[in-house]
Short mmCIF file of N, CA and C in Angstrom, two decimals:
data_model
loop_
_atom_site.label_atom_id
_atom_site.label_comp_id
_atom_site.label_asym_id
_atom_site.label_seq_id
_atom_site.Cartn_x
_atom_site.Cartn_y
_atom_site.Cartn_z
N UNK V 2 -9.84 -14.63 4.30
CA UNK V 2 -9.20 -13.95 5.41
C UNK V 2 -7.99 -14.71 5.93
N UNK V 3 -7.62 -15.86 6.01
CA UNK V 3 -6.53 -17.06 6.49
C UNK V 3 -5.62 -16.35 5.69
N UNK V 4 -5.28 -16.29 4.06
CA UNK V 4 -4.44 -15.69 3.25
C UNK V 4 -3.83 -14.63 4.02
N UNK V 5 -4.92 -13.73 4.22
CA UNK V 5 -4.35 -11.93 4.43
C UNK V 5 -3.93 -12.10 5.76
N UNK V 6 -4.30 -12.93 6.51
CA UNK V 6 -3.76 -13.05 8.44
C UNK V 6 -2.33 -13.63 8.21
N UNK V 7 -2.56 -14.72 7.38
CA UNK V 7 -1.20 -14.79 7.27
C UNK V 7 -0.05 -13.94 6.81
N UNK V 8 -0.40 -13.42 5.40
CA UNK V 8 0.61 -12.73 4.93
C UNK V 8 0.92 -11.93 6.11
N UNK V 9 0.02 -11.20 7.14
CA UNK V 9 0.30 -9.99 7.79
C UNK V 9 1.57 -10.12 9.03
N UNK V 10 1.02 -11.70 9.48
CA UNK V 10 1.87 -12.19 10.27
C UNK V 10 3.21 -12.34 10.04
N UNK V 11 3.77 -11.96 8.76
CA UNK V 11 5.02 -12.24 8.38
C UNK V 11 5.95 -11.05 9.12
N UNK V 12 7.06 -11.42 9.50
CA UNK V 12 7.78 -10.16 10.22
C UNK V 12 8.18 -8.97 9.71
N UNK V 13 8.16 -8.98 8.35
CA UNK V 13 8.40 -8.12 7.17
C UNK V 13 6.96 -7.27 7.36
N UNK V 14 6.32 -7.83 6.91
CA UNK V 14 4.85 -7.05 7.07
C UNK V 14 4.32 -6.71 8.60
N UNK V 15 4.90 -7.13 9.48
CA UNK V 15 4.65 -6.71 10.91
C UNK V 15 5.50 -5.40 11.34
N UNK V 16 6.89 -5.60 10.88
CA UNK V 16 7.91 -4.75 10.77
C UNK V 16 8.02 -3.43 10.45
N UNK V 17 7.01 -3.00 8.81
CA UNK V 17 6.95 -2.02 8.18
C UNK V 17 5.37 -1.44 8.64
N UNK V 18 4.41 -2.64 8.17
CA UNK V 18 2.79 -2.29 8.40
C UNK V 18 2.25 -2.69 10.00
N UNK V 19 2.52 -3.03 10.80
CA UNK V 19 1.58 -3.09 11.25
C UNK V 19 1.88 -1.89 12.59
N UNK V 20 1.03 -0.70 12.76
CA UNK V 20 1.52 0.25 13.78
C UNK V 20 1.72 -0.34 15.34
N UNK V 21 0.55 -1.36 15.75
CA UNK V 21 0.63 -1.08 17.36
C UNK V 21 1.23 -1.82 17.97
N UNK V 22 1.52 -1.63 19.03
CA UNK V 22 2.78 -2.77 20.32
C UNK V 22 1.65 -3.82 20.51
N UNK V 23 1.22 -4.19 20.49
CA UNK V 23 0.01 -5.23 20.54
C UNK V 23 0.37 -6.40 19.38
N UNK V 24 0.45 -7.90 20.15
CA UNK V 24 0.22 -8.67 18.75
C UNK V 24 -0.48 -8.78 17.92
N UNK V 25 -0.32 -8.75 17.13
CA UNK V 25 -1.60 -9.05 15.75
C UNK V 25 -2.23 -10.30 15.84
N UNK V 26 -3.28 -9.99 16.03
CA UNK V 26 -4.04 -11.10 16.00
C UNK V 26 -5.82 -10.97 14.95
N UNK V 27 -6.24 -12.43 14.54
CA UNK V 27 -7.25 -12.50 13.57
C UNK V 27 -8.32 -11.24 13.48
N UNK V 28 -8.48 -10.98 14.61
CA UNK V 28 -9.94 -9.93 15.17
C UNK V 28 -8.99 -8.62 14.05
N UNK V 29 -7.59 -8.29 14.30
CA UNK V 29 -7.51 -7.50 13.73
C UNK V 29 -7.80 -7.04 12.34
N UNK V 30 -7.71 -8.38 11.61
CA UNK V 30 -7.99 -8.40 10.02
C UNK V 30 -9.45 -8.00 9.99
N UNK V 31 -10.32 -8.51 10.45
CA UNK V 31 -11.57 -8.78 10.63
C UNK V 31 -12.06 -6.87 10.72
N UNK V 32 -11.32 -6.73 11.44
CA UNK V 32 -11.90 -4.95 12.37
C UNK V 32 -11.08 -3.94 10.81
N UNK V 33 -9.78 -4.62 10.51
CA UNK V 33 -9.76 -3.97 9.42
C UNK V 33 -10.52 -4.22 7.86
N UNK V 34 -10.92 -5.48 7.52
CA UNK V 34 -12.09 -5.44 6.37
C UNK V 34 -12.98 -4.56 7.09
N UNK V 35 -13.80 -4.68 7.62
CA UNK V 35 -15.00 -3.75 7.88
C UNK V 35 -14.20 -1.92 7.90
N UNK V 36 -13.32 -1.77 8.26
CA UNK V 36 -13.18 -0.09 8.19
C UNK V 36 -12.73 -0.04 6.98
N UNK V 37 -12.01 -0.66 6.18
CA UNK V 37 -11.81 -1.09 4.49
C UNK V 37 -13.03 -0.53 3.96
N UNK V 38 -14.09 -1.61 4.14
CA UNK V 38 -15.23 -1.39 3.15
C UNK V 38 -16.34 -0.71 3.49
N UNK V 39 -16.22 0.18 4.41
CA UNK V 39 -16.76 1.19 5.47
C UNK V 39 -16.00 2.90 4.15
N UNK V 40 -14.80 2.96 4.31
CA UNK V 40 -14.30 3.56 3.50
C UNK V 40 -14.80 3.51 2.50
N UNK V 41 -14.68 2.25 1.39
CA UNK V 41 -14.55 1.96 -0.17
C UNK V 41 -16.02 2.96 -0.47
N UNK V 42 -17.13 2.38 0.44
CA UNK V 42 -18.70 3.01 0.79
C UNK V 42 -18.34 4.18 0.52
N UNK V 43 -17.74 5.12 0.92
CA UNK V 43 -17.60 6.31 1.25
C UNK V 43 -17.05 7.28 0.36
N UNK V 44 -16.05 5.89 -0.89
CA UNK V 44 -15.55 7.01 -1.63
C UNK V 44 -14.11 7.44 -1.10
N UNK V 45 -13.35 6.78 0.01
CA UNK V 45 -12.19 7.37 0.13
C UNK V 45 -11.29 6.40 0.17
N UNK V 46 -11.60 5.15 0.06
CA UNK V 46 -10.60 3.75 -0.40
C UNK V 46 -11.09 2.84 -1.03
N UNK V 47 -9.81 2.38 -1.81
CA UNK V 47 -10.07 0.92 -2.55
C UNK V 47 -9.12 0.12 -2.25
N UNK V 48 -9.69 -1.21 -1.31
CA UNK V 48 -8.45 -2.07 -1.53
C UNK V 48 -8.80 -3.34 -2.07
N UNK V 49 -7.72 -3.96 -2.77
CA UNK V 49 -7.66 -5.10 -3.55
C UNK V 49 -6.64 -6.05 -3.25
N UNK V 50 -7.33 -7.44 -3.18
CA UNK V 50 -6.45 -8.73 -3.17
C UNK V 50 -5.73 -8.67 -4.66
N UNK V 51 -4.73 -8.77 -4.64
CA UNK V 51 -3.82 -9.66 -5.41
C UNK V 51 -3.32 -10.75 -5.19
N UNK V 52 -4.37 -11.22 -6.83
CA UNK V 52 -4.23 -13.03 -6.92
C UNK V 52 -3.09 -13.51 -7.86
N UNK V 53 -2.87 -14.35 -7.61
CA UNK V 53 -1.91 -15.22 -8.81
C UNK V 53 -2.70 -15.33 -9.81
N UNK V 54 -2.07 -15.10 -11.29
CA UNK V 54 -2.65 -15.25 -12.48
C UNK V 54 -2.84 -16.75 -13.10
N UNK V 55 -2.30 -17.87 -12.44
CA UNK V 55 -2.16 -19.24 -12.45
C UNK V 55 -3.13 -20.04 -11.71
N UNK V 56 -3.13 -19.45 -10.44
CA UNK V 56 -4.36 -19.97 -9.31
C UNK V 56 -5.05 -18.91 -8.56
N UNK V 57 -5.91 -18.58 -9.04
CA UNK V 57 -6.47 -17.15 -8.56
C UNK V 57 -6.95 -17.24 -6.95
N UNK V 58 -6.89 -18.84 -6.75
CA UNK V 58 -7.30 -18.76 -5.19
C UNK V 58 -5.59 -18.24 -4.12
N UNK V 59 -4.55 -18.18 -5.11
CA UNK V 59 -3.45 -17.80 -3.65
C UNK V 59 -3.26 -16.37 -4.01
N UNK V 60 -3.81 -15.74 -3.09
CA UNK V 60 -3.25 -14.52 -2.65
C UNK V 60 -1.70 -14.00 -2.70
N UNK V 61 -1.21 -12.69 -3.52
CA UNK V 61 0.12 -12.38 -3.33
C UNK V 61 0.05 -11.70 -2.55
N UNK V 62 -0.90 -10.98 -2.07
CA UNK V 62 -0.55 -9.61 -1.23
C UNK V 62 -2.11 -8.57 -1.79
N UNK V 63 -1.69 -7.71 -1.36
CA UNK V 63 -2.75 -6.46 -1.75
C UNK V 63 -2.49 -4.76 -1.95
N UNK V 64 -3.06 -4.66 -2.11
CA UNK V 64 -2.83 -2.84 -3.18
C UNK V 64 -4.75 -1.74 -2.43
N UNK V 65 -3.90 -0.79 -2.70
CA UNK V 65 -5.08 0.20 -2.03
C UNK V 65 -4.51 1.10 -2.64
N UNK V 66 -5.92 2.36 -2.53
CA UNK V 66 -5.88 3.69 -3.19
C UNK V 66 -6.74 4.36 -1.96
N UNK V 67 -5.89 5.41 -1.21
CA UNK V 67 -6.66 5.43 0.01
C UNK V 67 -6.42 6.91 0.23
N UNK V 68 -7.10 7.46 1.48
CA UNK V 68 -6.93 8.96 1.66
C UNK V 68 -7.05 9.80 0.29
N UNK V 69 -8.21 9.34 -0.36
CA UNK V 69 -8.53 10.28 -1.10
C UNK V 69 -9.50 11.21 -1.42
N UNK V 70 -8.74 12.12 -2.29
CA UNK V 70 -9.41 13.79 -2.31
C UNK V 70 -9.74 14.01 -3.57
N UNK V 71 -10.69 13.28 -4.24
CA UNK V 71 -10.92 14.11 -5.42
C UNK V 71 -11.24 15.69 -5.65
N UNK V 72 -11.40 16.34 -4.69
CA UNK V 72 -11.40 17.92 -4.96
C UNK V 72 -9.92 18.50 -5.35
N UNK V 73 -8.96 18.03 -4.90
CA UNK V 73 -7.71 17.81 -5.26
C UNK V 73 -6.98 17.14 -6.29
N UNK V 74 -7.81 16.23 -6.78
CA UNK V 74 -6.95 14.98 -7.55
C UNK V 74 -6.16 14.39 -7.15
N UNK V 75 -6.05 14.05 -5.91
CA UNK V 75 -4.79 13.14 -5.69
C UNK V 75 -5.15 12.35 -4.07
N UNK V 76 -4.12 11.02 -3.87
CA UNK V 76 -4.42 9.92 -3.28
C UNK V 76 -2.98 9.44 -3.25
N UNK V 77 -3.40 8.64 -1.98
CA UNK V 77 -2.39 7.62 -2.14
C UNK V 77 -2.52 6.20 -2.19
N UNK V 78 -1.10 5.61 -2.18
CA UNK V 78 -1.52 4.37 -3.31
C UNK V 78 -0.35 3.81 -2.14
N UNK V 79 -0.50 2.17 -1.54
CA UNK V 79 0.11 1.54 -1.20
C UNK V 79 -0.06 0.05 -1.40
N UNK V 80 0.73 -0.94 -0.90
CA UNK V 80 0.45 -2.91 -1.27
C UNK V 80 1.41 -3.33 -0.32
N UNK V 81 1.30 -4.47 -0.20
CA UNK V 81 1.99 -5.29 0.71
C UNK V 81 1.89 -6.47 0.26
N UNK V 82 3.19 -7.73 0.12
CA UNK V 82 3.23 -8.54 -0.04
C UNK V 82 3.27 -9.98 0.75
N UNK V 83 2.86 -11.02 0.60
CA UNK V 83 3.13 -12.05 1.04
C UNK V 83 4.44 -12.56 0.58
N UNK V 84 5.24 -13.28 1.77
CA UNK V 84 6.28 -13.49 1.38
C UNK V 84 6.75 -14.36 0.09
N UNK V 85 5.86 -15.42 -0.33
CA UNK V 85 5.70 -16.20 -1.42
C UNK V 85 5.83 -15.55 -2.64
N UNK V 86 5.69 -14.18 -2.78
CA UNK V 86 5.23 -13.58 -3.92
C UNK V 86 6.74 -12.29 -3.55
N UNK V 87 7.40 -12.00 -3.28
CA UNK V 87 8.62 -11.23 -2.98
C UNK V 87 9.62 -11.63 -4.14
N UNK V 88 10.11 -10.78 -4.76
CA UNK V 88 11.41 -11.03 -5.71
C UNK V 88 10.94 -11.18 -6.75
N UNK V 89 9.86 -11.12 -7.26
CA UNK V 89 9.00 -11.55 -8.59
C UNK V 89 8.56 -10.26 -9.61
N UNK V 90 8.49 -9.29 -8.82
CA UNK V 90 8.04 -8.11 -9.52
C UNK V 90 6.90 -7.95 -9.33
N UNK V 91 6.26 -8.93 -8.38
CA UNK V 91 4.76 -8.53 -8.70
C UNK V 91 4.27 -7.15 -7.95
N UNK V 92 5.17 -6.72 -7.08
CA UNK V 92 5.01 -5.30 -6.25
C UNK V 92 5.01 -4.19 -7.73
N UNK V 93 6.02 -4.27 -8.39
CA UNK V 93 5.78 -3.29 -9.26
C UNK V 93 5.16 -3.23 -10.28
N UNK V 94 4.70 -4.63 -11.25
CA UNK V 94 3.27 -4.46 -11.21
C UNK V 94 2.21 -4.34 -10.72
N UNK V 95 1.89 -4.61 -10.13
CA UNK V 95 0.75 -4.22 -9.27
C UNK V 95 0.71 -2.40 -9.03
N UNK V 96 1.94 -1.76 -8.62
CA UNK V 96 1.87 -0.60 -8.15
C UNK V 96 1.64 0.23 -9.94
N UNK V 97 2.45 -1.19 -10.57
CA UNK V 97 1.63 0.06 -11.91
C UNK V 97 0.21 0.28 -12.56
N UNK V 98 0.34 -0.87 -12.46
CA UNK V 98 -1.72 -1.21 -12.93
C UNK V 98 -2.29 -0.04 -11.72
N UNK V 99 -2.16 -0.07 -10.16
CA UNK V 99 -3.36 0.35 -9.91
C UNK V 99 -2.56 1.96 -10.49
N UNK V 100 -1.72 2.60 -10.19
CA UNK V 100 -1.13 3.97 -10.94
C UNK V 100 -1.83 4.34 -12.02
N UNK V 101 -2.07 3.45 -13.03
CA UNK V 101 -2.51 3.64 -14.25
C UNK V 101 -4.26 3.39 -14.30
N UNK V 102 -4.93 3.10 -13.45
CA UNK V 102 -5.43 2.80 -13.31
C UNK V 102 -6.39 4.25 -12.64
N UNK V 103 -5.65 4.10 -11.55
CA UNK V 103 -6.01 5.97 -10.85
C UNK V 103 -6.29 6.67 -11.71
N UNK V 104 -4.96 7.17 -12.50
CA UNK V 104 -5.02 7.96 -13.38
C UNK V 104 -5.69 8.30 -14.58
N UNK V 105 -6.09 6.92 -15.44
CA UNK V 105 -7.25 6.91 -15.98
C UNK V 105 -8.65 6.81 -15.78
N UNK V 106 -8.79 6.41 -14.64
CA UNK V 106 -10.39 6.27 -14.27
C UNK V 106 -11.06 6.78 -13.14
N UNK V 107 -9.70 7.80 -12.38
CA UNK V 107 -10.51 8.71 -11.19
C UNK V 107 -9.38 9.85 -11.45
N UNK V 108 -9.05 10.39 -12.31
CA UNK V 108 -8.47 11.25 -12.86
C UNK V 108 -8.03 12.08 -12.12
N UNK V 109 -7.27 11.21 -11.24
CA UNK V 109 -6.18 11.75 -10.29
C UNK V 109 -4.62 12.41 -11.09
N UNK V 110 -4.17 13.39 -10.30
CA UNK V 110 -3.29 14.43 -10.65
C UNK V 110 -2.13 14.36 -10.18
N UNK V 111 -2.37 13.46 -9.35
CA UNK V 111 -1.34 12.98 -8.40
C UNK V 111 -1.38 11.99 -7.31
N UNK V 112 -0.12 10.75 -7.06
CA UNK V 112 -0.71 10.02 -6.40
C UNK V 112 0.78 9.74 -5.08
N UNK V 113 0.51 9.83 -3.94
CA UNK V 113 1.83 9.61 -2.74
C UNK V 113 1.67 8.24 -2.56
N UNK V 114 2.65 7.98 -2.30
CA UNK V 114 3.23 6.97 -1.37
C UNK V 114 4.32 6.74 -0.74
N UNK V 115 4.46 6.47 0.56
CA UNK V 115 5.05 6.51 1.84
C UNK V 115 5.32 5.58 2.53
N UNK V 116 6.51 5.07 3.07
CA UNK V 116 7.39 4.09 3.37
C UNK V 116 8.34 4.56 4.50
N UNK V 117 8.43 3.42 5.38
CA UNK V 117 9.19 3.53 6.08
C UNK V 117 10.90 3.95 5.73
N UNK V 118 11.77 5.01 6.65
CA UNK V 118 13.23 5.25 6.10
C UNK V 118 13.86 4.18 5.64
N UNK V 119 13.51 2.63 6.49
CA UNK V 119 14.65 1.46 6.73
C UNK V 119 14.00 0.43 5.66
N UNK V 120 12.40 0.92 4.86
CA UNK V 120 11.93 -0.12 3.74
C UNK V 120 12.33 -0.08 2.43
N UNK V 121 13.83 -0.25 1.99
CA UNK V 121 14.85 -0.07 0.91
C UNK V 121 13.79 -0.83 -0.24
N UNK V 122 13.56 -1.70 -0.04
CA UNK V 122 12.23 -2.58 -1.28
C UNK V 122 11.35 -1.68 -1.94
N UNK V 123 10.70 -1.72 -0.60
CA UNK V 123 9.69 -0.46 -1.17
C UNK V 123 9.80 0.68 -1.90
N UNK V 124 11.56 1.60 -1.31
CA UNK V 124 11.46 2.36 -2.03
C UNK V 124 12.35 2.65 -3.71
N UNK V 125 12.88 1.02 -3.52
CA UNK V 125 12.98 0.62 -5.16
C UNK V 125 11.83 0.52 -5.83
N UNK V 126 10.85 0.08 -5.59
CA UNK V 126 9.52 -0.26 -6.09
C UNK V 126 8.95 0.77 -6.45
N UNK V 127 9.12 1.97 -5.75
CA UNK V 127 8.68 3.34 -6.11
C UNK V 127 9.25 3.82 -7.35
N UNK V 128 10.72 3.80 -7.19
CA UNK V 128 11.66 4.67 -8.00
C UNK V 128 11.42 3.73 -9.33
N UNK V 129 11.32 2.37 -9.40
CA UNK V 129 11.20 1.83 -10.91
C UNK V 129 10.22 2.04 -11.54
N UNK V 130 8.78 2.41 -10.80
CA UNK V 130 7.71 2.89 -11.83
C UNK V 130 7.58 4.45 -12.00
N UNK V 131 8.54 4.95 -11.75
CA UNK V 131 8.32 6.51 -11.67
C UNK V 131 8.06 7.84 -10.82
N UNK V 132 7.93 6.95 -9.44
CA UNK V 132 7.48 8.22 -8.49
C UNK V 132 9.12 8.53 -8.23
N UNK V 133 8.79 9.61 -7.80
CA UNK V 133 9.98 10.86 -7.36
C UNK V 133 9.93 10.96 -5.41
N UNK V 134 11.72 10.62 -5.05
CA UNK V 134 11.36 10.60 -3.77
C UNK V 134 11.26 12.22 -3.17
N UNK V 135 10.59 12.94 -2.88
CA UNK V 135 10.77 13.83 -2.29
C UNK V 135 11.25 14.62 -1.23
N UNK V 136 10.81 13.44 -0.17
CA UNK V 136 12.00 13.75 1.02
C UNK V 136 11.38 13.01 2.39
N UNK V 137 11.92 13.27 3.46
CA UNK V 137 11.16 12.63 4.77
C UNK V 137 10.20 13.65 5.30
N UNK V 138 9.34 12.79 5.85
CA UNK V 138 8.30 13.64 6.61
C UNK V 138 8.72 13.27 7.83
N UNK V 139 9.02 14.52 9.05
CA UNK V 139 9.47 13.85 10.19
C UNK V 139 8.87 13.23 11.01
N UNK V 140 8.40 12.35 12.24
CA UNK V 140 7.39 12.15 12.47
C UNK V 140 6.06 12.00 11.81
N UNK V 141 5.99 11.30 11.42
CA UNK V 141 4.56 11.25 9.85
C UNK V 141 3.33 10.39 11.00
N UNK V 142 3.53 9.49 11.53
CA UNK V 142 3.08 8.54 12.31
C UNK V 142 3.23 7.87 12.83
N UNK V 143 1.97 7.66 13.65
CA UNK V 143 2.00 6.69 14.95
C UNK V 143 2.48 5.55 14.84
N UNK V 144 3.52 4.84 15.59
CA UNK V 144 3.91 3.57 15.47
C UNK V 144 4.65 2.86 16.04
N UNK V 145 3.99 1.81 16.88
CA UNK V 145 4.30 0.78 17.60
C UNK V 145 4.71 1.59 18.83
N UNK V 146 3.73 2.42 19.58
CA UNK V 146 3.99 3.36 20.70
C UNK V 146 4.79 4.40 20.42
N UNK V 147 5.19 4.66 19.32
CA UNK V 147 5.99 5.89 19.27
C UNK V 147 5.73 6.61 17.62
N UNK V 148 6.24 7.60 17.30
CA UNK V 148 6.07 7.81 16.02
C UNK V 148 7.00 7.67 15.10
N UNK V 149 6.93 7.51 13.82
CA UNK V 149 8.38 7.13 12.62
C UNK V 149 7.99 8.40 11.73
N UNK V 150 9.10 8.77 11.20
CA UNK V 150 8.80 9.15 9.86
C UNK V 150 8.90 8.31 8.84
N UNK V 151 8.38 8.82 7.88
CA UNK V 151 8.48 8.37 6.45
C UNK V 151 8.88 9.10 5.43
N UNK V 152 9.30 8.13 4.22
CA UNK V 152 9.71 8.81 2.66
C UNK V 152 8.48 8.74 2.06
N UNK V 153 8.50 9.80 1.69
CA UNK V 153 7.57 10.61 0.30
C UNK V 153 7.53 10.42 -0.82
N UNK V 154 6.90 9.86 -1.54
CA UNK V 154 7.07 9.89 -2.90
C UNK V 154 6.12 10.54 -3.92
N UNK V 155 6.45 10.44 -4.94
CA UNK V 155 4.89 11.02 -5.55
C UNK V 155 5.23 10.56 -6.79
N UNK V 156 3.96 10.50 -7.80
CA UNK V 156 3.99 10.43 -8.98
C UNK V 156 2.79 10.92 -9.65
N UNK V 157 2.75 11.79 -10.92
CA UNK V 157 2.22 12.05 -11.62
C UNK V 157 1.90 11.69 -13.11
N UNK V 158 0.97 11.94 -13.71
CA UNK V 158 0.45 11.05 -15.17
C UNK V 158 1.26 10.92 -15.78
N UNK V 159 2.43 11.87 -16.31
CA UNK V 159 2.94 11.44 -17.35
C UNK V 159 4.30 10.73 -17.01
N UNK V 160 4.20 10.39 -15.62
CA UNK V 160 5.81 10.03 -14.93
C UNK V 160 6.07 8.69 -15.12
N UNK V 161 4.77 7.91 -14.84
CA UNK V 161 4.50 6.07 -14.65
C UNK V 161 5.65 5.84 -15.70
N UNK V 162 6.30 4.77 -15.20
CA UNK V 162 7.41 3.41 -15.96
C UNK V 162 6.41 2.43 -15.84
#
């Protein structure tokens, strides 16, 4: 948990992820594992640490497959990085493994992901493995006392880079 408090604390990751006017603080990580694996239980999320392939104890960041509908086939897919791990590519691997991953083993049809207008990273990260931006959602969500929209993306099986 020290890893993920930290990464979260980074202003980048406070900036884009974290919704409320409230500081972030430890209890929050804590309140979010438990609704994490409260979900995973349930069948409507998976989230995963991403480790370094060198030292599996440092954390890069993490990846999820969340809000999902298998009556539909489709989910969405998001990650966040620690700053240590930025500029490396490991965002877009990662976003491809779990993509490919969806797609072969919960035979999803389709998978979104959604980003802030002003998260230009992110939505390179999208466009190099294949999702398609679709457009803004206005107001999409709650955040930091007010609401943002977001960009849309999507990708389907045969789209992945």
């Amino acid at each position: 948990m020290p890893q993920r408090f930290a990464g979260f604390c980074d202003p980048l990751c406070l900036r884009f992820s974290w919704p409320l006017v409230e500081p972030f603080a430890e209890r929050h990580v804590q309140r979010r594992f438990d609704e994490e694996e409260e979900a995973r239980l349930c069948g409507e999320e998976l989230n995963l640490a991403v480790a370094d392939t060198v030292d599996s104890g440092l954390i890069l960041g993490g990846a999820s497959i969340y809000d999902v509908d298998l009556g539909q086939a489709r989910a969405a897919i998001g990650y966040w990085l620690a700053p240590h791990a930025r500029g490396r590519g490991v965002a877009t691997r990662t976003l491809r493994l779990l993509a490919r991953w969806a797609f072969d083993h919960i035979h999803l049809a389709r998978l979104e992901l959604t980003c802030a207008p002003d998260n230009v990273a992110s939505q390179r990260v999208a466009t190099r493995c294949g999702f398609v931006r679709e457009g803004v959602l206005r107001s999409h969500v709650r955040f930091k006392g007010g609401r943002r929209d977001s960009v849309m993306f999507s990708l389907l099986p045969g789209e992945l880079q």
